[in-house]
Tab-separated table of C-alpha atoms and ligand atoms in Angstrom:
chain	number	residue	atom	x	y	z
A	820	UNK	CA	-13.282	20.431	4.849
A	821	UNK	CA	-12.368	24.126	5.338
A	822	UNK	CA	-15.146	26.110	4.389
A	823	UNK	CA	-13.919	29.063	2.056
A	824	UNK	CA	-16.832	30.044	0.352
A	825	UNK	CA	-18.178	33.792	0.338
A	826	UNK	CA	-21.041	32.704	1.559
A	827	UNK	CA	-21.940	30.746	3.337
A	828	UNK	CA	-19.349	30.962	5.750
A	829	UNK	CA	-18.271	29.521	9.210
A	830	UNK	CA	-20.580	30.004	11.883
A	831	UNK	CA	-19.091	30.583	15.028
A	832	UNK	CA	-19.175	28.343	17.898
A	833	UNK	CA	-20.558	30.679	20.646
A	834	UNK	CA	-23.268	31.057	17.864
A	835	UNK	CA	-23.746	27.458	17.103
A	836	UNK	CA	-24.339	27.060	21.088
A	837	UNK	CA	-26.678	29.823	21.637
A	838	UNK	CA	-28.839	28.196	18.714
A	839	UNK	CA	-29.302	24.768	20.306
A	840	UNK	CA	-31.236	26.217	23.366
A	841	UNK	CA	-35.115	25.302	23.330
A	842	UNK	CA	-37.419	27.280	20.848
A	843	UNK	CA	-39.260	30.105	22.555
A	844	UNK	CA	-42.407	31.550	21.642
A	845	UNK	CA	-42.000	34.664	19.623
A	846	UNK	CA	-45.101	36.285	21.469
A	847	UNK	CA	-43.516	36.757	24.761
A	848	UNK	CA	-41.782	39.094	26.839
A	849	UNK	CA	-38.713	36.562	27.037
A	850	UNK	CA	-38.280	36.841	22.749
A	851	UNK	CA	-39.459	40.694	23.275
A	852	UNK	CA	-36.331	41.079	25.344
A	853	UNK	CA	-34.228	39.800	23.055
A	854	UNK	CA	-35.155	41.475	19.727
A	855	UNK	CA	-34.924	44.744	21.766
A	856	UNK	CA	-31.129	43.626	22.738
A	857	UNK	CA	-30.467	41.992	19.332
A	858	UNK	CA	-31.903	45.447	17.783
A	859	UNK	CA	-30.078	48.306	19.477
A	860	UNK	CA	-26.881	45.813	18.533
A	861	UNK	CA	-27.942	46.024	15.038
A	862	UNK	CA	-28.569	49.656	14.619
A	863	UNK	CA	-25.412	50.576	15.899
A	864	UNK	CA	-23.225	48.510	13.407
A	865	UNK	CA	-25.684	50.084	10.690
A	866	UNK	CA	-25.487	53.573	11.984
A	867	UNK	CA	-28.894	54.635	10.585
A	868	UNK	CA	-32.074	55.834	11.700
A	869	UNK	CA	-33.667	52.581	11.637
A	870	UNK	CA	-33.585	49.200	10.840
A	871	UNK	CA	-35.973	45.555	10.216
A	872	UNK	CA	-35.255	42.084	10.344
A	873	UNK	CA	-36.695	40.049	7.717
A	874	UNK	CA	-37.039	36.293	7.505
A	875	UNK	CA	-35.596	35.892	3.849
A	876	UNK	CA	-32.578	35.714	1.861
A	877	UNK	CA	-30.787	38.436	0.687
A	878	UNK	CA	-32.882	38.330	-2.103
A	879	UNK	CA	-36.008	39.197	-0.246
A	880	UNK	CA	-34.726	41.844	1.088
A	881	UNK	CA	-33.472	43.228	-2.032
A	882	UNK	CA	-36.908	42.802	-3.459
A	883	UNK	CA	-38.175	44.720	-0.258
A	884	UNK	CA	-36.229	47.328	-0.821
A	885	UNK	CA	-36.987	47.844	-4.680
A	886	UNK	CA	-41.329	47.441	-4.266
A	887	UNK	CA	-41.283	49.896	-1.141
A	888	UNK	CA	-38.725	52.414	-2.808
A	889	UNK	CA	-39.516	52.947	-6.188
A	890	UNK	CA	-43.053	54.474	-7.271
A	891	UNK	CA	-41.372	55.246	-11.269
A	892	UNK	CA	-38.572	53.763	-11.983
A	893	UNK	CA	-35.121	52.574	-11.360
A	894	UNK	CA	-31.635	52.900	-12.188
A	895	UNK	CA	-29.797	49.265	-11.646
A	896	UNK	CA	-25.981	48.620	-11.746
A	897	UNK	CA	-25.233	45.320	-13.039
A	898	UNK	CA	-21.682	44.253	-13.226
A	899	UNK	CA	-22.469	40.719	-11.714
A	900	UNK	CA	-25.103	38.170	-11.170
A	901	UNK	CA	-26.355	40.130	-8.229
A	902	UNK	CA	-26.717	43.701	-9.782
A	903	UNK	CA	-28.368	42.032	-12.838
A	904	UNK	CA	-30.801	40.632	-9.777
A	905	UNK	CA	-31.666	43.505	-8.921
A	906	UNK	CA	-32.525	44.193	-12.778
A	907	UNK	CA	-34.858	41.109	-12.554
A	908	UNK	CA	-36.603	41.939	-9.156
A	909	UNK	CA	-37.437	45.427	-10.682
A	910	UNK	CA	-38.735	43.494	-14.372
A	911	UNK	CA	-40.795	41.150	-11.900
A	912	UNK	CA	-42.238	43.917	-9.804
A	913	UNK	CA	-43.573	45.979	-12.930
A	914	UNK	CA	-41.678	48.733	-12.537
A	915	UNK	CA	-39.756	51.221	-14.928
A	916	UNK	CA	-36.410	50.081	-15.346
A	917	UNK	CA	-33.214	51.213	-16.487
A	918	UNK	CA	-30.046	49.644	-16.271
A	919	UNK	CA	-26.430	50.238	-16.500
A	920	UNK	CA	-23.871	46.948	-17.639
A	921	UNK	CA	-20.431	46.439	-17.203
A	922	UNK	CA	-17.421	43.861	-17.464
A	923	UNK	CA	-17.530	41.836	-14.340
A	924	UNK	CA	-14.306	43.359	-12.629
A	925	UNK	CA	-15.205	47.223	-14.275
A	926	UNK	CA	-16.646	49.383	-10.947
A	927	UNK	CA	-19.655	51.681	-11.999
A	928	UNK	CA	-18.770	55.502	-12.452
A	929	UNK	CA	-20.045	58.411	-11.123
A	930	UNK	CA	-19.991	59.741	-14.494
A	931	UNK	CA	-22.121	57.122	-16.074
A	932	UNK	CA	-25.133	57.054	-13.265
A	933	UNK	CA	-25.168	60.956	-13.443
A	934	UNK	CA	-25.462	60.981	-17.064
A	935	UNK	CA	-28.407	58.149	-16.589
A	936	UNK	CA	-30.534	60.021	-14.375
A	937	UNK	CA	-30.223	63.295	-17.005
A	938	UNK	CA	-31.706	61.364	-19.501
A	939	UNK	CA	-34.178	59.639	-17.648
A	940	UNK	CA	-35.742	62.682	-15.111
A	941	UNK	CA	-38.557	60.414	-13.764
A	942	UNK	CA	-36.147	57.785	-11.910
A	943	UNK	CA	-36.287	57.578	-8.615
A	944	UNK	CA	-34.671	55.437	-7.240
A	945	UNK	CA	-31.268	53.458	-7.879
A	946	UNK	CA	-29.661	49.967	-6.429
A	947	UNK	CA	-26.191	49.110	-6.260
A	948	UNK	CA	-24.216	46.315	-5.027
A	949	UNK	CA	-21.172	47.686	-2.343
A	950	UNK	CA	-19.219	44.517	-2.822
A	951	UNK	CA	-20.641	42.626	-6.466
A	952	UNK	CA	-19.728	38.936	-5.375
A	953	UNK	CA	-20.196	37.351	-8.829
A	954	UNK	CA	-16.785	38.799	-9.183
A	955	UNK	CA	-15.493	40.488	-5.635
A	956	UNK	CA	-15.398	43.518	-7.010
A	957	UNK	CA	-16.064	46.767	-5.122
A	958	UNK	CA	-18.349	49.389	-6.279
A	959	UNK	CA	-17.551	53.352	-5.093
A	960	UNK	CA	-20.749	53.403	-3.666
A	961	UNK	CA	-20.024	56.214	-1.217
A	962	UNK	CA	-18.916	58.723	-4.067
A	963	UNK	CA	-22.294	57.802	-6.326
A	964	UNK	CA	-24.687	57.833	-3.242
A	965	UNK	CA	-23.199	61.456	-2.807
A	966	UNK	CA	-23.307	62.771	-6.406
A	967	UNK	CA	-27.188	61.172	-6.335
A	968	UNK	CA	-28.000	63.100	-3.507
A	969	UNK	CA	-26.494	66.462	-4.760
A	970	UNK	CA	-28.471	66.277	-7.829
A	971	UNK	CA	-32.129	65.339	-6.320
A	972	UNK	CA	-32.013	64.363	-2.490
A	973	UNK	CA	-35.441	62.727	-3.509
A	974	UNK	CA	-33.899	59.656	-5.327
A	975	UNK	CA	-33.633	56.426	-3.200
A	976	UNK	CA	-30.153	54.811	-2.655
A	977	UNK	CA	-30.525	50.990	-2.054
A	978	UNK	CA	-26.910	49.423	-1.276
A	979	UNK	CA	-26.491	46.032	-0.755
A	980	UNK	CA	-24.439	45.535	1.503
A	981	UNK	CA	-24.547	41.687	1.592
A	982	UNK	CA	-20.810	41.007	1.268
A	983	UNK	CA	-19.889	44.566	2.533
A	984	UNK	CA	-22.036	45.029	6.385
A	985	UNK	CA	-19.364	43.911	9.247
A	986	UNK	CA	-16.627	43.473	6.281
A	987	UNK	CA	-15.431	47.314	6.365
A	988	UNK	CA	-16.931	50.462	7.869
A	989	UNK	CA	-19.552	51.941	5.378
A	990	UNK	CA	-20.858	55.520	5.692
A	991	UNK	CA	-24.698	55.341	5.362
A	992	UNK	CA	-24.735	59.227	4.693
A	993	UNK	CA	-25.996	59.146	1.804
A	994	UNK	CA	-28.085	55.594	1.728
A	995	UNK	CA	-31.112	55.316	2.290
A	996	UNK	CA	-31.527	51.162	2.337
A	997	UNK	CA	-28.701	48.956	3.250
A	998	UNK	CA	-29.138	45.591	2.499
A	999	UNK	CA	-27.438	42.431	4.582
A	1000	UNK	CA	-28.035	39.565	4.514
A	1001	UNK	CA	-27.226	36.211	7.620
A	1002	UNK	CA	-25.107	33.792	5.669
A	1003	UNK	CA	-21.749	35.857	4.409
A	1004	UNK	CA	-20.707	38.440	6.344
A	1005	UNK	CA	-22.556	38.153	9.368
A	1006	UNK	CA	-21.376	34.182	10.196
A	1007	UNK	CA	-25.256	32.553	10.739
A	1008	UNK	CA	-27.588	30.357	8.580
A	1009	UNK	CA	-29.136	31.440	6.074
A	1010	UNK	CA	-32.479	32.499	6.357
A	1011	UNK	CA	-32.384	35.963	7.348
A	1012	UNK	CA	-32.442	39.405	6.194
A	1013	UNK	CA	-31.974	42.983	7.302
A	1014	UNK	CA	-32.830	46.553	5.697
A	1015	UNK	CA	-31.217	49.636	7.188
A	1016	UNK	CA	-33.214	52.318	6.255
A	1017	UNK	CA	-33.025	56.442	6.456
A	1018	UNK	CA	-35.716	59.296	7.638
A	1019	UNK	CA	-36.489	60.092	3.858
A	1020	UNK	CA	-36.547	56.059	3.276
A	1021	UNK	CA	-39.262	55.619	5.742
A	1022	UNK	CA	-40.898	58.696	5.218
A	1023	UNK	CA	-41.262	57.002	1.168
A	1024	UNK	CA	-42.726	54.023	1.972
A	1025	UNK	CA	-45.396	55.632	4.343
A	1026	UNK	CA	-47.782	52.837	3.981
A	1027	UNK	CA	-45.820	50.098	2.397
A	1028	UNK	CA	-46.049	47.825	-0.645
A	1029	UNK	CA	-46.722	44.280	-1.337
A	1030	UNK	CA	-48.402	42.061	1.322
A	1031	UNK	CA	-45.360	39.936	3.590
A	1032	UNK	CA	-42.727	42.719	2.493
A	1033	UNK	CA	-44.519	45.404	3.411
A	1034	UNK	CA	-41.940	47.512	5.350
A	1035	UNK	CA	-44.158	49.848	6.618
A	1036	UNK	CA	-45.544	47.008	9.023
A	1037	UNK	CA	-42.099	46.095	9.794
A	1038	UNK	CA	-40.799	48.990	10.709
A	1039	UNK	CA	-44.405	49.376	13.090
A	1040	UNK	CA	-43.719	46.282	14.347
A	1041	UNK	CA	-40.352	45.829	14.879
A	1042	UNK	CA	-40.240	49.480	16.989
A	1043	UNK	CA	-41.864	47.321	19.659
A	1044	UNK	CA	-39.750	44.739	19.451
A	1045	UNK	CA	-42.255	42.148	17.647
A	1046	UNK	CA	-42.461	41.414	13.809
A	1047	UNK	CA	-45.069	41.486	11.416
A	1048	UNK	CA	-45.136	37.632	11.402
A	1049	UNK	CA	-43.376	35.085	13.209
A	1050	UNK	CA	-40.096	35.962	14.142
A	1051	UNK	CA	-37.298	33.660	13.121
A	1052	UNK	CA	-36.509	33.278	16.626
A	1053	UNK	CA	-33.371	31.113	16.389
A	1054	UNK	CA	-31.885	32.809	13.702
A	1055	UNK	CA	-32.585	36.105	15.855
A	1056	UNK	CA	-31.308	34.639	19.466
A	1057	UNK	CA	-27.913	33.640	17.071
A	1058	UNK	CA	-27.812	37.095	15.464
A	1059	UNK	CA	-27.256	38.294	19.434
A	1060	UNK	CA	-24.777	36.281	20.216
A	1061	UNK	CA	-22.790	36.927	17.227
A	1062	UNK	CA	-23.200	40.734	17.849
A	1063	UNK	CA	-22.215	40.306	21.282
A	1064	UNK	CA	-18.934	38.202	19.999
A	1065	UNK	CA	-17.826	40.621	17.551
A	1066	UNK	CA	-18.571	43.739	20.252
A	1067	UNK	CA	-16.377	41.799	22.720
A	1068	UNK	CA	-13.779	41.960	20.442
A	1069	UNK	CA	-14.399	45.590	18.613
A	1070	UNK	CA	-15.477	46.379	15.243
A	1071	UNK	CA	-12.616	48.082	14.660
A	1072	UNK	CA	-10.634	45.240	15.296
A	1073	UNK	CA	-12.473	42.652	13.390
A	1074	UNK	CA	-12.122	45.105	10.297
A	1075	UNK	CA	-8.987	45.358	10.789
A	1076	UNK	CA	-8.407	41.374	10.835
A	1077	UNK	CA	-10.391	41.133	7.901
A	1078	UNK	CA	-8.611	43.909	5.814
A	1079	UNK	CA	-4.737	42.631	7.060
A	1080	UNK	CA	-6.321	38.895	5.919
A	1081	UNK	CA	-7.646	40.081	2.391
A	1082	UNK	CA	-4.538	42.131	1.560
A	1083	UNK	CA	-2.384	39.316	2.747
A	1084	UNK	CA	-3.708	36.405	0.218
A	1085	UNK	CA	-3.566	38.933	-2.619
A	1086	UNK	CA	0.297	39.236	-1.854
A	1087	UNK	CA	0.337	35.430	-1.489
A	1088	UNK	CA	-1.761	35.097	-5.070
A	1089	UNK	CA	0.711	38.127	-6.821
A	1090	UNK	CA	3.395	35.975	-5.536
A	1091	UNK	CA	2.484	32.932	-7.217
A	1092	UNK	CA	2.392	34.762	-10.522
A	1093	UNK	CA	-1.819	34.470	-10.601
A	1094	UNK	CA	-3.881	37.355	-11.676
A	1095	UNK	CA	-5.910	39.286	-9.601
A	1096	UNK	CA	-9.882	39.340	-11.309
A	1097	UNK	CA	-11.414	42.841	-9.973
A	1098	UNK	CA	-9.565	46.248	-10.950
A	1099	UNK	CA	-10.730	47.679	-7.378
A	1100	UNK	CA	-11.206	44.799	-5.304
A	1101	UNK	CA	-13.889	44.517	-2.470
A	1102	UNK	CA	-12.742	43.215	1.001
A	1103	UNK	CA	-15.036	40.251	1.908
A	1104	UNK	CA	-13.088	38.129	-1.294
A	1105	UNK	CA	-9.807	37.614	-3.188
A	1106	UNK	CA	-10.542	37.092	-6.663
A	1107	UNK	CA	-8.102	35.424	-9.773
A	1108	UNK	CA	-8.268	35.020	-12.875
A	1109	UNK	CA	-7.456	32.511	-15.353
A	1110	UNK	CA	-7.055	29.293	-16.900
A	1111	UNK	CA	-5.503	27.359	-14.327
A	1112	UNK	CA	-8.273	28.164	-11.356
A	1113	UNK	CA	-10.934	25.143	-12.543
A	1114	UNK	CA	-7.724	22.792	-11.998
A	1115	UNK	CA	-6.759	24.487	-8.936
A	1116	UNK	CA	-9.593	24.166	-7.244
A	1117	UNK	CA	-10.892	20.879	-7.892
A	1118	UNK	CA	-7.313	19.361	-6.746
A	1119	UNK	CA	-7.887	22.208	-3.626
A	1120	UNK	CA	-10.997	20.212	-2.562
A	1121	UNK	CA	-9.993	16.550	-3.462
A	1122	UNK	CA	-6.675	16.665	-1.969
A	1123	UNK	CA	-6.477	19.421	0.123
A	1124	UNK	CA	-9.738	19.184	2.175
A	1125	UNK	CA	-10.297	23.495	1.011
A	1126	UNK	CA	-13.469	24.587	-0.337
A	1127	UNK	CA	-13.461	27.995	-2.204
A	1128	UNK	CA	-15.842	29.363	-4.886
A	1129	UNK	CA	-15.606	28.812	-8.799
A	1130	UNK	CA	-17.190	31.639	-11.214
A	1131	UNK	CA	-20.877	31.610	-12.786
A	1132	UNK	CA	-22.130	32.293	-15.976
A	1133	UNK	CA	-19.114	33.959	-18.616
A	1134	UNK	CA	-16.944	33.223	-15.199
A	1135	UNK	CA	-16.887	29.761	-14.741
A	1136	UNK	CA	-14.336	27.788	-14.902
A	1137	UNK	CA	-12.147	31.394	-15.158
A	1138	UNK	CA	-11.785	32.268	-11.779
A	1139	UNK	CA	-12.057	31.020	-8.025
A	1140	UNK	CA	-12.777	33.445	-5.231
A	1141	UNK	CA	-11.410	32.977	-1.147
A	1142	UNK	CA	-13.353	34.522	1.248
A	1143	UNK	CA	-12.611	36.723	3.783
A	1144	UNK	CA	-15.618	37.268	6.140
A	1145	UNK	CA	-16.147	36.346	9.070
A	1146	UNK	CA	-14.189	34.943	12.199
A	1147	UNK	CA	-11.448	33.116	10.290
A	1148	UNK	CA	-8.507	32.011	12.345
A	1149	UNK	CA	-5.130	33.686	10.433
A	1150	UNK	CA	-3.567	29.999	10.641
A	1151	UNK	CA	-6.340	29.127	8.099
A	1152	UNK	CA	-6.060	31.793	6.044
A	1153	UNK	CA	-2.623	31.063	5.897
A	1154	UNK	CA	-3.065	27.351	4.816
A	1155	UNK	CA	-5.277	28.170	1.864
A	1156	UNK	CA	-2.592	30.257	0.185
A	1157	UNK	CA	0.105	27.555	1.092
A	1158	UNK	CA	-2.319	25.099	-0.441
A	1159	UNK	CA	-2.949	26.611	-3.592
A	1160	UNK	CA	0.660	26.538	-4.044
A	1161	UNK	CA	0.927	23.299	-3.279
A	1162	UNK	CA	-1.770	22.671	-5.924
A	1163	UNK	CA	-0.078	23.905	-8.590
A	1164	UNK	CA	3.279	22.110	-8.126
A	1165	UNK	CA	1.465	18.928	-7.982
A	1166	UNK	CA	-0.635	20.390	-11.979
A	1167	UNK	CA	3.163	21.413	-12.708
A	1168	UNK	CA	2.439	24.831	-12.985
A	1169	UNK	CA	4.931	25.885	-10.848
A	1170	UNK	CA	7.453	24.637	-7.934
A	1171	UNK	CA	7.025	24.727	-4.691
A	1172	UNK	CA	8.982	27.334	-2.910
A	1173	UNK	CA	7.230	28.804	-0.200
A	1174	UNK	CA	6.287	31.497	-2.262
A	1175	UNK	CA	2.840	32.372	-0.794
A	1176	UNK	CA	2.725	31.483	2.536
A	1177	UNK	CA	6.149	33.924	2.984
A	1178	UNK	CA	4.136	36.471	1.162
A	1179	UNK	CA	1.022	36.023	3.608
A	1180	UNK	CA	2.759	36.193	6.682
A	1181	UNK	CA	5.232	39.085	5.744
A	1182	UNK	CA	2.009	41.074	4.207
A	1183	UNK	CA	-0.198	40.161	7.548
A	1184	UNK	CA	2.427	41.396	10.012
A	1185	UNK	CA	3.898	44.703	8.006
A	1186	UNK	CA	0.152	45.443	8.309
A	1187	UNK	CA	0.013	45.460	11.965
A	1188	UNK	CA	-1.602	48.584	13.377
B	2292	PLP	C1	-25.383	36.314	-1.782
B	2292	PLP	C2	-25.686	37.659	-2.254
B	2292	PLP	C3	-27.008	38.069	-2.505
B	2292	PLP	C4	-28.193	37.150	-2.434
B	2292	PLP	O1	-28.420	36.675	-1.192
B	2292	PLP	P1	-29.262	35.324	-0.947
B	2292	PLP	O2	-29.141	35.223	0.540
B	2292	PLP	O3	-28.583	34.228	-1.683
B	2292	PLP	O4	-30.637	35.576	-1.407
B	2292	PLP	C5	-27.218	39.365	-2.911
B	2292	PLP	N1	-26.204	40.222	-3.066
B	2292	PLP	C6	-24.931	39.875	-2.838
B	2292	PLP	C7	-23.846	40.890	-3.038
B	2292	PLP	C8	-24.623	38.586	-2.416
B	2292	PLP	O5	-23.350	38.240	-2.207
């Protein structure tokens, strides 16, 4: 079965291979040596002044990020099951709350936030999702994190950056915690978590909240290459190797890939006459819309060994989403679209023509840098 999931997606095989060495003990100058590597990797792709490793999903991170950043109250974006996390994490923690809604393929405005935080002075801090997955839609983070900051520098940005970190360049200017997370974009398990964090960020959470999310011990910790806890070691030895992997090959280049791939299966999708979901979409997914995806992509998986994502909540059965993270051979990229057209002749929906896989590989090589 081709996994085509955003999230969880392919781990690589150099990954796979570094994992299966014995279990070291996460108290030693061996592990030490590693974290330190696996660290300096890390805060280079995040580009910020710091950054912790947490053994959690996303989610825990998130809620990291929300108890150590807020001391009144936050503003929440939810235009998808994950913003309207973010919602719940804040309802959960106790703290003020204010949130913004909209459609699941409508990105937030500048407009809208700025007009939030007038009539609510005492927030201070505010969480967005770069790339919403409930509906792959991309948020302009960078232009809200900027209009934040021009109006009170002392407002916390969270990003999450779970389906966004190592899909596309961000610019952390103006963020203050960037969320990622193992499974999606970063090709390991699941199981672990990471928070990139600004000067002002850690200057905020001075002495931390909560007890086993208390960043402030992280952050101690983790500057001398130990954690708080034990250390997902296997996870963390993985996390190297895939850092080392994508380095080998560039960023740049593996952006690049990832763009030319995502661009490519929305030509392929146009050309089959299906509807696009998002009206800005994020990178790390391809998202349609419409009646015909539930029978698409049960025949996908029954007949045509390809497993990509339905919809939740007011979304499912409306839509099905392809990723586009990770280290994903073009060939199989290129096979998905062909097999969702092959899908639909077989529902009669429409004949077979060759439709999307010309559209894919004309769109992947115009592209070309
Ligand atoms: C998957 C996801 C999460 C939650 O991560 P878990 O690892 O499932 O806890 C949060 N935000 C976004 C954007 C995601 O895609």
């Amino acid at each position: 079965m081709l996994l085509f999931t955003p999230g969880p997606t392919p781990v690589p095989e150099v990954v796979r291979q570094a994992m299966a060495t014995p279990t070291i003990h996460h108290r030693t100058p061996e592990f030490e040596a590693i974290f330190a590597s696996t660290r300096t990797k890390l805060l280079k792709l995040y580009g910020m002044d710091d950054v912790v490793m947490l053994a959690a999903s996303g989610t825990g991170a998130m809620e990291a990020a929300v108890d150590n950043l807020t001391a009144t109250k936050i503003l929440t974006i939810n235009a998808g099951k994950f913003g309207e996390r973010f919602g719940k994490i804040a309802k959960a923690l106790g703290k003020g709350h204010v949130e913004l809604t909209y459609e699941w393929n409508t990105p937030a405005t500048v407009e809208d936030v700025l007009r939030t935080l007038d009539a609510n002075p005492d927030i201070d801090a505010f969480a967005i999702q770069i790339s919403e997955s409930a509906g792959g839609l991309r948020h302009p983070v960078e232009a809200i994190a900027k209009a934040i900051k021009a109006k009170n520098p002392s407002i916390m940005v969270i990003a999450d950056g779970i389906t966004a970190l190592g899909v596309e360049p961000i610019d952390a200017t103006h963020i203050d915690a960037l969320i990622s997370g193992s499974q999606k974009a970063l090709m390991l398990p699941p199981g672990l978590a990471y928070i990139g964090l600004s000067n002002a960020a850690i200057e905020k959470i001075g002495k931390g909240k909560g007890y086993y999310f208390n960043l402030a011990s992280e952050i101690k910790n983790q500057r001398q290459n130990t954690t708080a806890y034990t250390a997902p070691t296997t996870l963390i030895i993985g996390l190297n190797a895939m850092l080392d992997q994508v380095e080998a090959m560039g960023w740049d280049a593996f952006y690049d890939a990832t763009r030319r791939r995502g661009v490519a299966t929305q030509a392929a999708m146009k050309a089959l006459g299906l509807a696009i979901y998002p009206k800005v979409s994020a990178r790390s997914m391809t998202t349609v819309y419409g009646d015909e995806t539930k029978a698409i992509r049960s025949l996908l998986k029954k007949e045509f060994e390809v497993d990509i994502a339905g919809g939740q909540d007011a979304l499912n059965g409306k839509i099905f989403r392809i990723n586009h993270m990770g280290l994903i051979g073009v060939n199989e990229a290129a096979w998905v679209v062909n097999a969702i057209e092959l899908a639909m002749d077989k529902l009669g929906l429409r004949p077979f023509d060759g439709a999307a896989s010309t559209a894919f590989s004309r769109t992947y090589y115009d592209l070309k840098a």
